Coordinates of C-alpha atoms in Angstrom, one line a residue:
M1 CA 217.1 66.1 -107.0
S2 CA 215.7 63.4 -104.6
L3 CA 212.8 61.8 -105.5
L4 CA 211.1 63.5 -102.0
D5 CA 211.4 66.9 -103.8
T6 CA 209.4 66.4 -106.9
I7 CA 206.7 65.7 -104.5
T8 CA 204.5 68.8 -103.4
S9 CA 201.1 66.8 -103.8
P10 CA 199.2 63.6 -104.1
Q11 CA 199.3 63.9 -108.0
D12 CA 202.9 64.6 -108.1
L13 CA 203.3 61.1 -106.5
K14 CA 200.8 59.5 -109.0
E15 CA 203.4 60.8 -112.2
L16 CA 206.3 58.4 -110.1
S17 CA 206.4 54.4 -111.0
T18 CA 205.6 52.0 -108.4
K19 CA 209.0 50.8 -108.5
D20 CA 210.4 53.9 -107.0
L21 CA 208.1 53.8 -104.4
P22 CA 210.7 51.9 -101.7
A23 CA 213.2 54.4 -102.4
L24 CA 211.0 57.6 -102.0
A25 CA 209.8 55.4 -98.7
T26 CA 213.5 55.3 -97.7
E27 CA 213.9 59.0 -98.1
I28 CA 210.8 60.5 -96.1
R29 CA 211.9 57.5 -93.4
E30 CA 215.7 60.0 -93.3
F31 CA 213.8 63.2 -93.8
L32 CA 211.4 62.3 -90.8
I33 CA 214.2 61.2 -88.2
H34 CA 216.5 64.4 -89.3
S35 CA 213.1 66.5 -89.1
V36 CA 211.3 65.2 -85.8
S37 CA 215.1 65.4 -84.0
K38 CA 214.6 69.0 -83.6
T39 CA 211.2 69.9 -83.5
G40 CA 210.5 66.3 -81.2
G41 CA 207.2 65.0 -81.8
H42 CA 205.8 61.6 -82.6
I43 CA 208.2 59.5 -85.2
A44 CA 207.6 56.4 -84.1
P45 CA 204.3 56.5 -85.1
S46 CA 205.1 58.2 -88.5
L47 CA 207.5 55.5 -89.5
G48 CA 205.8 52.9 -89.2
V49 CA 202.8 54.1 -91.7
V50 CA 205.5 55.5 -94.6
E51 CA 204.4 52.3 -97.3
L52 CA 200.5 52.4 -95.8
T53 CA 200.2 56.2 -96.4
L54 CA 202.4 56.4 -99.8
A55 CA 200.0 53.2 -100.8
L56 CA 196.8 55.4 -99.8
H57 CA 197.9 58.4 -101.7
Y58 CA 198.7 56.6 -104.4
L59 CA 195.9 54.1 -105.2
F60 CA 192.9 57.0 -104.0
D61 CA 191.6 60.8 -104.9
S62 CA 192.7 62.7 -101.3
P63 CA 191.0 65.3 -100.7
K64 CA 188.0 63.9 -102.6
D65 CA 188.6 60.5 -101.2
K66 CA 189.1 61.3 -97.2
F67 CA 191.3 60.1 -95.1
I68 CA 190.9 60.7 -91.3
W69 CA 193.5 59.8 -89.0
D70 CA 192.5 58.4 -85.7
V71 CA 195.1 60.4 -83.0
G72 CA 196.1 61.7 -86.0
H73 CA 200.6 60.6 -84.6
Q74 CA 201.1 58.6 -87.3
A75 CA 199.8 61.1 -89.9
Y76 CA 204.0 63.1 -91.1
T77 CA 203.7 61.3 -94.4
H78 CA 200.7 62.5 -95.4
K79 CA 201.4 65.7 -94.0
I80 CA 204.5 65.6 -96.4
I81 CA 202.8 64.2 -99.1
T82 CA 199.9 67.4 -99.1
G83 CA 202.4 69.5 -99.6
R84 CA 203.6 70.8 -96.2
K85 CA 207.6 69.5 -96.2
E86 CA 209.0 72.8 -96.3
Q87 CA 206.8 73.0 -93.3
F88 CA 207.8 70.9 -91.4
F89 CA 210.6 72.5 -89.8
T90 CA 208.0 75.0 -88.3
L91 CA 206.1 71.0 -86.8
R92 CA 204.6 71.5 -83.0
Q93 CA 205.7 75.0 -83.3
Y94 CA 204.6 78.3 -82.3
N95 CA 202.9 79.4 -84.7
G96 CA 203.7 76.4 -86.6
I97 CA 202.5 73.2 -88.7
S98 CA 200.0 71.1 -85.7
G99 CA 201.6 67.6 -85.3
F100 CA 198.1 66.4 -85.9
P101 CA 195.9 67.0 -88.6
H102 CA 193.3 69.6 -88.2
I103 CA 191.0 70.8 -91.0
T104 CA 192.3 74.2 -91.0
E105 CA 195.7 73.5 -92.3
S106 CA 194.6 71.3 -95.1
P107 CA 192.1 70.4 -97.4
H108 CA 193.6 67.0 -97.4
D109 CA 193.0 66.5 -93.9
A110 CA 189.2 65.8 -93.5
L111 CA 188.7 65.8 -89.4
T112 CA 190.4 67.7 -86.5
V113 CA 192.5 65.0 -83.9
G114 CA 194.7 64.3 -81.2
H115 CA 192.5 62.2 -79.1
A116 CA 192.1 58.3 -79.7
S117 CA 189.2 55.7 -81.3
T118 CA 187.1 58.7 -83.1
S119 CA 188.2 58.2 -86.8
I120 CA 185.4 55.2 -87.3
S121 CA 182.4 56.9 -86.1
A122 CA 183.3 60.3 -88.1
S123 CA 183.9 58.4 -90.8
L124 CA 180.9 56.6 -91.0
G125 CA 179.1 60.1 -90.4
M126 CA 180.7 60.9 -93.4
A127 CA 179.9 57.9 -95.3
F128 CA 176.4 58.4 -94.3
A129 CA 176.3 62.1 -95.7
R130 CA 177.7 61.1 -98.6
D131 CA 175.2 58.2 -99.1
L132 CA 172.5 61.0 -99.1
R133 CA 174.3 63.2 -101.5
K134 CA 174.3 60.1 -103.9
E135 CA 178.0 60.7 -103.8
T136 CA 180.5 58.0 -104.4
H137 CA 183.9 59.0 -103.0
N138 CA 185.8 56.5 -100.7
I139 CA 185.8 57.3 -96.8
V140 CA 188.7 55.3 -95.8
S141 CA 189.3 55.3 -91.9
V142 CA 193.1 54.2 -89.9
I143 CA 193.3 53.4 -86.5
G144 CA 195.9 51.4 -84.7
D145 CA 195.5 48.6 -82.4
G146 CA 195.6 51.1 -79.2
A147 CA 192.7 53.0 -80.0
M148 CA 191.4 49.8 -80.8
T149 CA 191.3 49.6 -76.9
G150 CA 189.1 52.5 -76.4
G151 CA 185.5 51.8 -76.6
L152 CA 184.0 54.1 -78.8
A153 CA 185.9 52.1 -81.8
Y154 CA 183.5 49.2 -81.0
E155 CA 180.3 51.5 -80.4
G156 CA 182.0 52.7 -84.2
L157 CA 182.2 49.4 -85.5
N158 CA 179.0 48.5 -84.4
N159 CA 177.1 51.1 -86.1
L160 CA 179.1 50.3 -89.4
G161 CA 178.7 46.7 -89.2
H162 CA 174.5 47.9 -89.1
S163 CA 174.8 49.8 -92.1
N164 CA 176.0 48.1 -94.8
T165 CA 178.0 50.9 -96.0
N166 CA 180.5 51.3 -97.9
M167 CA 183.8 52.3 -95.7
I168 CA 186.7 50.9 -95.4
V169 CA 188.9 50.9 -92.0
I170 CA 192.1 50.0 -92.1
L171 CA 193.7 48.4 -88.6
N172 CA 197.5 49.2 -88.1
D173 CA 198.4 47.1 -85.9
N174 CA 202.1 47.9 -84.7
E175 CA 202.2 45.8 -82.2
M176 CA 200.3 42.9 -82.4
S177 CA 198.6 43.4 -79.8
I178 CA 195.3 41.6 -81.8
A179 CA 196.7 38.9 -83.8
P180 CA 199.9 37.8 -84.6
N181 CA 201.0 37.5 -88.1
V182 CA 199.6 33.8 -89.2
G183 CA 201.3 33.0 -92.2
G184 CA 200.2 31.6 -95.3
M185 CA 197.2 30.6 -95.1
S186 CA 195.9 34.0 -94.0
T187 CA 197.4 35.5 -97.1
Y188 CA 196.4 32.9 -99.6
L189 CA 192.8 33.3 -98.1
T190 CA 193.4 36.9 -98.4
K191 CA 194.3 36.5 -102.1
I192 CA 191.7 34.6 -103.4
I193 CA 189.5 37.1 -101.6
T194 CA 190.3 39.8 -103.0
D195 CA 190.3 38.1 -106.9
K196 CA 187.7 38.9 -108.9
R197 CA 187.4 35.3 -110.7
Y198 CA 187.0 34.7 -107.0
T199 CA 184.3 37.1 -106.3
R200 CA 182.2 36.1 -109.6
L201 CA 182.2 32.9 -108.9
K202 CA 181.3 32.9 -105.0
S203 CA 178.6 35.5 -106.8
N204 CA 177.2 32.9 -109.3
I205 CA 177.8 29.6 -106.9
W206 CA 175.0 31.4 -104.3
N207 CA 173.4 32.6 -107.9
T208 CA 173.0 28.8 -108.4
L209 CA 172.1 27.4 -105.4
D210 CA 168.8 29.6 -105.1
Q211 CA 168.2 28.1 -108.6
I212 CA 167.8 24.4 -106.1
P213 CA 164.9 23.2 -105.0
A214 CA 164.4 25.3 -101.6
S215 CA 165.0 22.8 -98.8
L216 CA 167.9 21.3 -100.8
G217 CA 170.0 25.1 -101.5
K218 CA 169.4 26.0 -98.2
K219 CA 171.0 22.8 -96.8
L220 CA 174.1 23.5 -99.5
Q221 CA 173.9 27.5 -98.2
H222 CA 174.2 26.7 -94.6
L223 CA 176.9 24.5 -95.1
G224 CA 178.6 26.8 -97.6
H225 CA 178.5 29.1 -94.8
S226 CA 179.1 27.0 -92.1
I227 CA 182.8 25.9 -94.1
D228 CA 183.4 29.8 -94.7
D229 CA 183.0 30.4 -91.1
N230 CA 185.4 27.8 -89.1
L231 CA 187.7 28.6 -92.4
K232 CA 188.0 31.9 -91.2
K233 CA 187.6 31.1 -87.4
A234 CA 190.5 28.7 -87.6
F235 CA 192.8 30.9 -89.9
T236 CA 192.3 33.8 -89.4
P237 CA 191.8 36.4 -86.3
G238 CA 189.1 38.7 -88.2
K239 CA 185.6 36.6 -86.9
L240 CA 185.1 39.5 -84.4
F241 CA 184.9 42.2 -87.4
E242 CA 182.8 39.3 -90.0
D243 CA 180.3 38.8 -87.0
M244 CA 179.7 42.3 -86.7
G245 CA 178.8 42.7 -90.3
I246 CA 182.2 43.7 -91.4
K247 CA 184.0 42.0 -94.5
Y248 CA 188.0 41.4 -92.9
L249 CA 191.0 41.1 -95.1
G250 CA 194.4 40.7 -93.4
P251 CA 196.6 40.5 -92.0
I252 CA 198.7 41.8 -94.3
D253 CA 202.0 43.3 -94.5
G254 CA 201.9 47.0 -94.1
H255 CA 205.7 47.4 -95.5
N256 CA 205.2 45.7 -98.1
F257 CA 203.6 47.6 -101.7
E258 CA 202.5 44.7 -103.3
E259 CA 200.5 43.3 -100.8
L260 CA 199.0 47.0 -100.4
F261 CA 198.8 47.8 -103.4
H262 CA 196.8 43.8 -104.0
V263 CA 194.1 45.1 -100.9
L264 CA 193.8 48.6 -101.5
T265 CA 193.1 48.2 -105.5
Y266 CA 190.3 45.5 -104.5
A267 CA 189.0 48.0 -101.7
R268 CA 188.4 50.6 -103.8
D269 CA 187.1 48.9 -106.9
E270 CA 185.3 45.6 -106.2
N271 CA 184.5 45.6 -102.2
K272 CA 180.8 47.0 -101.1
G273 CA 180.0 47.8 -97.5
P274 CA 182.0 47.8 -94.6
L275 CA 185.6 46.5 -95.4
L276 CA 188.3 45.9 -92.4
I277 CA 192.1 45.6 -93.6
H278 CA 194.4 44.6 -90.9
T279 CA 197.9 45.9 -91.6
L280 CA 201.4 44.5 -89.7
T281 CA 203.6 46.7 -89.4
K282 CA 206.5 47.7 -87.2
K283 CA 207.0 51.2 -84.8
G284 CA 209.6 52.9 -85.4
K285 CA 210.5 51.1 -88.8
G286 CA 213.7 52.5 -90.1
Y287 CA 215.2 53.5 -87.1
E288 CA 217.3 51.3 -84.8
P289 CA 216.8 53.2 -81.6
A290 CA 213.2 54.2 -82.0
E291 CA 212.5 50.4 -83.2
I292 CA 214.3 48.9 -79.8
N293 CA 211.9 51.3 -77.6
A294 CA 209.0 52.7 -79.6
T295 CA 207.8 53.6 -76.5
K296 CA 210.4 56.4 -75.9
F297 CA 209.9 57.3 -79.2
H298 CA 205.9 57.5 -79.3
G299 CA 206.2 61.1 -78.6
I300 CA 209.7 62.3 -78.1
G301 CA 211.8 66.3 -77.7
S302 CA 214.3 66.7 -79.5
F303 CA 217.1 64.2 -79.4
D304 CA 220.2 63.4 -81.3
I305 CA 220.0 61.3 -84.4
E306 CA 223.7 59.0 -83.4
S307 CA 222.5 58.2 -79.8
G308 CA 218.6 58.4 -79.5
E309 CA 219.2 60.0 -76.7
V310 CA 217.1 63.3 -75.7
R311 CA 218.6 66.7 -76.0
K312 CA 218.6 68.4 -72.4
E313 CA 217.7 71.9 -73.0
S314 CA 218.0 73.1 -69.4
S315 CA 219.0 71.4 -66.4
Q316 CA 216.5 70.4 -64.3
K317 CA 216.9 71.3 -61.1
T318 CA 213.5 70.5 -59.3
P319 CA 211.5 67.0 -59.9
S320 CA 208.9 67.0 -62.1
W321 CA 205.2 66.7 -60.5
S322 CA 204.2 63.4 -62.5
S323 CA 207.5 61.9 -60.7
I324 CA 206.4 63.6 -57.3
F325 CA 203.3 62.2 -57.4
G326 CA 204.6 58.7 -58.5
S327 CA 207.1 58.2 -56.4
T328 CA 204.8 59.6 -53.1
L329 CA 202.0 57.2 -54.3
L330 CA 204.7 54.4 -54.6
E331 CA 205.7 55.1 -51.2
I332 CA 202.0 55.0 -49.9
A333 CA 201.4 51.5 -51.7
R334 CA 204.4 49.8 -50.3
K335 CA 202.6 50.1 -47.1
D336 CA 199.0 50.0 -47.7
A337 CA 198.5 47.0 -50.7
R338 CA 194.4 48.0 -51.6
V339 CA 196.5 51.1 -52.8
L340 CA 195.5 50.5 -56.4
A341 CA 197.2 52.5 -59.4
I342 CA 195.5 53.0 -62.8
T343 CA 196.2 53.8 -65.6
A344 CA 194.9 54.5 -69.1
A345 CA 197.9 53.1 -71.2
M346 CA 200.3 56.3 -69.9
P347 CA 202.6 54.6 -67.0
N348 CA 205.3 56.6 -68.5
G349 CA 203.2 59.9 -68.5
T350 CA 201.9 60.0 -65.7
G351 CA 204.9 59.1 -63.3
L352 CA 203.9 55.8 -62.7
E353 CA 206.9 53.8 -64.7
T354 CA 209.0 53.0 -60.9
F355 CA 205.7 51.9 -59.9
E356 CA 204.7 49.3 -62.4
K357 CA 208.6 48.2 -61.9
E358 CA 208.4 47.8 -58.1
L359 CA 204.5 46.6 -57.5
P360 CA 202.7 45.4 -61.1
Q361 CA 200.6 44.0 -59.2
Q362 CA 198.7 46.8 -57.7
L363 CA 198.7 48.9 -61.2
I364 CA 196.2 48.4 -63.5
D365 CA 196.5 49.5 -66.5
V366 CA 192.4 49.7 -68.8
G367 CA 194.0 50.9 -71.8
I368 CA 193.0 54.3 -73.5
A369 CA 189.7 54.0 -71.9
E370 CA 189.0 56.5 -69.5
Q371 CA 184.9 56.1 -69.5
H372 CA 186.1 52.5 -68.2
G373 CA 188.4 53.6 -66.7
A374 CA 186.3 55.6 -64.6
T375 CA 183.6 52.9 -63.4
F376 CA 186.5 50.7 -62.8
S377 CA 187.8 52.5 -60.4
A378 CA 184.2 53.0 -59.1
G379 CA 183.7 49.8 -58.8
L380 CA 186.9 49.0 -56.8
A381 CA 186.2 51.8 -54.4
L382 CA 182.9 49.9 -53.9
A383 CA 184.7 46.7 -52.9
G384 CA 186.8 48.4 -50.6
Q385 CA 190.2 49.6 -51.8
K386 CA 191.6 52.8 -52.5
P387 CA 192.0 53.6 -56.6
V388 CA 194.1 56.1 -57.6
F389 CA 193.1 57.4 -61.6
A390 CA 196.0 58.9 -63.1
L391 CA 195.4 60.8 -66.1
Y392 CA 196.1 63.7 -68.5
S393 CA 193.6 66.5 -67.8
S394 CA 192.2 66.6 -71.4
F395 CA 192.0 62.9 -71.2
L396 CA 189.7 63.2 -67.9
Q397 CA 187.0 64.9 -70.3
R398 CA 186.2 61.4 -71.8
A399 CA 185.2 60.2 -68.3
F400 CA 182.7 62.7 -67.1
D401 CA 179.4 61.3 -67.2
Q402 CA 180.8 58.7 -65.1
I403 CA 182.4 60.5 -62.5
I404 CA 178.8 61.7 -62.2
H405 CA 176.9 59.1 -62.2
D406 CA 179.7 56.1 -61.3
I407 CA 181.6 58.0 -59.0
A408 CA 179.7 61.1 -57.4
L409 CA 176.4 60.6 -56.6
E410 CA 177.9 57.4 -54.2
K411 CA 180.3 59.8 -52.8
L412 CA 183.0 57.0 -53.3
N413 CA 186.5 57.7 -52.6
V414 CA 188.3 57.4 -55.9
V415 CA 190.6 59.7 -56.4
F416 CA 192.2 61.3 -59.8
A417 CA 195.7 62.7 -60.2
I418 CA 195.2 64.9 -62.8
D419 CA 198.2 65.9 -65.0
R420 CA 199.0 68.5 -67.6
A421 CA 196.1 70.9 -66.0
G422 CA 197.0 74.2 -67.5
L423 CA 199.1 74.7 -70.7
V424 CA 201.1 71.5 -72.5
G425 CA 203.0 73.2 -75.2
A426 CA 203.6 71.9 -78.7
D427 CA 200.6 69.4 -78.8
G428 CA 198.4 72.3 -78.9
P429 CA 194.7 72.1 -78.6
T430 CA 193.7 68.7 -78.0
H431 CA 196.0 68.7 -75.4
H432 CA 195.9 71.9 -73.2
G433 CA 194.0 70.9 -69.7
A434 CA 192.2 74.2 -69.9
F435 CA 188.4 73.4 -68.6
D436 CA 188.9 70.7 -65.9
L437 CA 188.0 73.2 -63.2
S438 CA 185.2 74.4 -65.2
Y439 CA 183.3 71.4 -65.0
L440 CA 184.3 69.7 -62.1
T441 CA 183.1 72.8 -59.9
T442 CA 179.7 71.9 -60.9
I443 CA 179.4 68.4 -59.6
P444 CA 178.7 67.9 -56.3
N445 CA 180.4 65.4 -53.3
C446 CA 183.5 66.2 -54.9
T447 CA 187.1 68.0 -53.6
I448 CA 189.1 70.1 -55.8
L449 CA 193.1 70.9 -54.5
T450 CA 195.3 72.3 -56.3
P451 CA 199.0 72.2 -55.2
S452 CA 201.7 75.0 -55.2
S453 CA 204.4 73.2 -54.1
A454 CA 206.0 69.2 -54.0
E455 CA 204.8 69.3 -50.3
D456 CA 201.4 70.4 -50.7
L457 CA 200.8 67.6 -53.2
K458 CA 202.4 64.4 -51.1
D459 CA 200.1 65.9 -48.3
M460 CA 197.0 65.7 -50.6
L461 CA 197.5 62.8 -52.3
Y462 CA 198.0 61.0 -48.1
S463 CA 194.8 62.9 -47.2
A464 CA 192.4 62.2 -50.5
L465 CA 193.4 58.7 -49.6
Y466 CA 192.7 58.6 -45.5
E467 CA 190.8 62.0 -44.7
I468 CA 188.2 63.1 -46.9
E469 CA 185.5 61.5 -48.0
G470 CA 183.8 61.1 -51.3
P471 CA 186.0 62.0 -54.8
V472 CA 189.2 63.4 -54.5
F473 CA 190.5 65.8 -58.2
I474 CA 194.3 66.8 -57.4
R475 CA 195.2 68.8 -60.3
Y476 CA 198.4 69.5 -61.3
P477 CA 200.7 71.5 -64.4
R478 CA 203.3 69.4 -66.7
G479 CA 206.8 71.2 -65.8
T480 CA 208.7 71.0 -62.7
T481 CA 207.7 71.9 -59.0
P482 CA 208.6 75.2 -57.5
A483 CA 210.4 73.0 -54.4
A484 CA 210.5 69.5 -53.4
P485 CA 212.4 68.9 -50.6
P486 CA 213.2 64.9 -50.8
A487 CA 213.3 64.0 -46.7
Y488 CA 209.4 65.4 -46.6
A489 CA 207.0 63.3 -45.8
P490 CA 203.5 63.0 -47.0
Q491 CA 200.9 64.2 -44.3
G492 CA 197.6 64.4 -43.4
K493 CA 195.7 67.6 -43.4
K494 CA 192.4 67.3 -44.7
E495 CA 191.7 70.8 -44.6
F496 CA 193.9 72.8 -47.4
L497 CA 192.4 76.7 -46.2
P498 CA 194.3 79.3 -47.9
Q499 CA 197.9 79.8 -47.4
Q500 CA 199.3 83.4 -46.8
V501 CA 203.1 83.5 -48.0
K502 CA 204.6 87.3 -48.7
T503 CA 202.7 90.3 -47.4
L504 CA 203.6 93.6 -47.4
P505 CA 202.6 96.4 -44.6
G506 CA 199.8 98.3 -45.8
A507 CA 198.8 96.1 -48.4
K508 CA 195.1 96.6 -49.8
V509 CA 195.6 94.3 -53.1
L510 CA 195.5 90.3 -52.5
L511 CA 197.2 88.1 -55.6
L512 CA 195.0 84.5 -55.0
P513 CA 197.3 82.7 -57.6
V514 CA 195.2 79.0 -57.9
G515 CA 198.2 76.5 -57.4
D516 CA 201.2 76.3 -59.4
F517 CA 200.3 79.8 -60.3
L518 CA 202.1 81.0 -56.9
P519 CA 205.1 81.6 -58.8
T520 CA 204.0 84.1 -60.9
A521 CA 202.2 85.7 -58.3
C522 CA 205.7 86.1 -56.4
A523 CA 207.1 87.7 -59.4
V524 CA 203.6 89.4 -60.1
Q525 CA 203.7 91.2 -56.2
E526 CA 207.5 92.5 -57.2
K527 CA 206.4 94.6 -60.3
L528 CA 203.7 95.9 -58.6
H529 CA 205.9 97.1 -56.0
S530 CA 207.8 98.7 -58.0
A531 CA 205.2 100.4 -59.4
G532 CA 203.9 101.3 -55.7
I533 CA 201.3 99.2 -55.4
L534 CA 201.8 97.0 -52.6
S535 CA 200.0 93.7 -52.8
D536 CA 199.6 90.6 -50.4
V537 CA 199.9 86.7 -52.3
T538 CA 198.1 83.6 -50.7
S539 CA 197.7 80.9 -52.3
L540 CA 194.5 79.4 -53.0
R541 CA 195.2 75.3 -52.3
C542 CA 191.3 74.0 -52.4
V543 CA 188.7 75.3 -55.1
K544 CA 185.8 72.6 -54.1
P545 CA 185.0 73.3 -51.4
L546 CA 185.6 76.7 -50.3
P547 CA 186.1 78.0 -47.1
H548 CA 183.3 80.5 -47.4
D549 CA 183.8 82.0 -43.6
R550 CA 187.7 82.5 -43.7
L551 CA 186.8 84.3 -47.2
Y552 CA 185.0 86.4 -46.0
S553 CA 187.5 87.3 -43.4
L554 CA 190.1 87.5 -45.9
F555 CA 188.6 89.5 -48.3
S556 CA 187.3 92.0 -45.9
A557 CA 191.0 93.4 -45.6
Y558 CA 191.5 94.2 -48.7
D559 CA 190.4 97.2 -51.7
T560 CA 191.2 94.7 -54.3
V561 CA 191.6 90.7 -54.6
I562 CA 193.0 89.1 -57.5
T563 CA 192.6 86.0 -59.0
L564 CA 195.1 83.7 -61.4
E565 CA 194.6 80.4 -62.7
N566 CA 195.3 78.4 -65.6
N567 CA 192.0 77.6 -66.5
S568 CA 189.2 78.6 -68.8
L569 CA 187.8 81.8 -67.1
I570 CA 184.1 80.8 -67.7
N571 CA 183.4 78.9 -64.5
G572 CA 186.8 78.6 -63.3
A573 CA 188.1 79.2 -59.6
G574 CA 187.8 83.1 -60.3
A575 CA 184.0 82.4 -61.6
Q576 CA 183.8 80.2 -58.1
L577 CA 185.3 83.3 -55.6
L578 CA 183.3 86.0 -57.4
Q579 CA 179.8 83.7 -56.1
V580 CA 181.3 84.0 -52.6
L581 CA 181.8 87.2 -53.0
Q582 CA 178.5 87.8 -54.1
Q583 CA 177.0 85.7 -51.7
G584 CA 179.0 87.2 -48.5
A585 CA 178.2 90.8 -49.4
H586 CA 174.8 89.8 -49.8
R587 CA 174.4 88.4 -46.2
G588 CA 176.4 91.2 -44.9
A589 CA 179.4 89.2 -43.7
L590 CA 181.8 91.4 -45.3
S591 CA 182.9 94.8 -42.9
H592 CA 184.0 95.8 -46.6
V593 CA 183.3 94.5 -50.3
P594 CA 186.2 94.4 -52.4
K595 CA 186.8 94.6 -56.4
L596 CA 187.7 91.4 -57.9
L597 CA 190.0 90.9 -61.2
S598 CA 190.3 87.5 -62.3
Y599 CA 193.1 86.2 -65.2
G600 CA 193.0 83.0 -66.5
Y601 CA 192.3 81.9 -69.9
P602 CA 190.2 83.3 -72.5
D603 CA 187.2 81.9 -74.0
R604 CA 188.6 80.1 -77.5
F605 CA 190.7 76.8 -77.9
I606 CA 194.6 78.1 -77.6
D607 CA 197.4 77.4 -79.8
Q608 CA 200.2 75.3 -80.1
G609 CA 203.5 76.7 -78.5
T610 CA 205.6 76.6 -75.6
Q611 CA 204.7 77.6 -72.4
E612 CA 206.4 80.6 -72.1
E613 CA 205.3 81.6 -75.7
L614 CA 201.5 80.9 -74.7
L615 CA 201.3 82.5 -71.6
Q616 CA 203.6 85.9 -73.2
E617 CA 200.0 85.5 -75.8
L618 CA 197.6 85.3 -73.3
G619 CA 199.1 88.2 -71.1
L620 CA 199.4 85.6 -68.3
A621 CA 203.1 85.9 -68.2
P622 CA 204.2 88.6 -65.2
D623 CA 206.0 91.5 -67.4
P624 CA 201.9 91.7 -69.2
L625 CA 199.9 90.4 -66.5
T626 CA 201.5 93.1 -64.4
E627 CA 200.6 95.7 -67.0
K628 CA 197.4 94.6 -67.1
I629 CA 196.8 94.5 -63.6
I630 CA 197.9 98.0 -63.6
Q631 CA 195.4 99.0 -65.8
D632 CA 192.2 97.0 -64.6
I633 CA 193.5 98.4 -61.0
R634 CA 193.6 102.4 -61.9
A635 CA 190.8 101.7 -63.9

């Protein structure tokens, strides 16, 4: 029996000798590589923190002690140790375990996560609550250097440093982006600082200085502090944290059990107040393809272990929405140096990898900092540039106030390319783009465009940059476009009116799909026809502003209007169209008032699964959707 087979809980781990831990780490890496190669997932981050995770669970007492994993990409070993190994084949699958920590999945998951930079603030809240209840358990936040590019992390650190609260922050530095390993001096200082004898000696020295006459004692204390500060500034990168009121230890080797045990034991037993431990780790450690290309293996689909190549489930006949966006923006930017691509640490995920290689001077990566990215784009627009901020729908939520206060209020021409609108699949509720229409439609001065084809996306991007005033939001889903003729050049159209797609003589039902829901609407039209219901299909490509007069004329021709959207029904496109219908009826602008039926996402968080599985569950796949429409029409 392998060591890993004996582990079903943190208590089982504690039964092992510390000498067994390196072998266990190797087994866990082998298990992760084998398992994630089938399911896909965030393997490189998790391979990098195996030793750190084992050390934490060996020395601390979860779930009494709380581990808060920032973002959660690195939590796979944590899941294995806490009894979820046998479920790992369901990772990120429909009805399976989440790819992130989730409080409903295990008592060992102290916080549901998926977005960056939240762990320190949440941990500090837990620590304050613990102190108010006179409890003594440990609170440990594990945050990567990437998440430290987000401003929320520093807001949490600032509060922590002034709180004098007993809390541990582990900075998992897997890219050395904050500081390189400064070698023996830093290790030596860390060992001295964490040595019990040193702690007592330091306390005795300061107590002795307190007994010296005030004027001389203060001078000696000032000299001692000055020497201490300058040594840390010269030899360690932790001066920033020390100045914030947080004790800093490190950097230490995050793959060395001896170093980890030494520092974490001190943190558990001796330290008082805020403490930051800086660990250096190798992203993708133990799997050569992931070590060589950590970006590729940060989040990956199923792959071949030997080659490291992603398995292709089916031939991709058309380009992805992301690639159409990226190639079109590159085409425009080649001719106009004012056009700048902005990304929040995701050039590859948003289709900008080729842009970055060809026009690096026109691409700005602001880090995992969507709030900053939005206001940064506002500054660019005010200075005469043409910023295009490409980000995922779920991450756009983080910049809501900046969109209102810094962009829309001033009617600045900032273009937002909203990728992953709608259901994203395996990453689940923290990543579905289910709400952008609901909140963006409330903001004045904005234009919201929803392309139904690659040609639409090209035209919309061009018009957003050169023909439409104010902020423009272009939203499109994960996946491939319905069609993409490669020779199609972007054209300015300024207005994107409802576009008639398929009509049937005598139709009294109108299917009005929003953007990429067009193929579903066409499939539903055929099924309705088979059931004896004639319908027309018109694509809604602009959700704001809506062309009221055009819609009044359109609505008047039908008995039933059906809206389909990949967004929450609450304040979504259907709700906007209902307002138009009500206003038209009130004003007498419609010759005939139809029934309006809207279909979209329900008022709940949607779980993980493939897009097809989730659409089936929600009743938005063609077959169940057609059945529901027939019932509602005949009701």
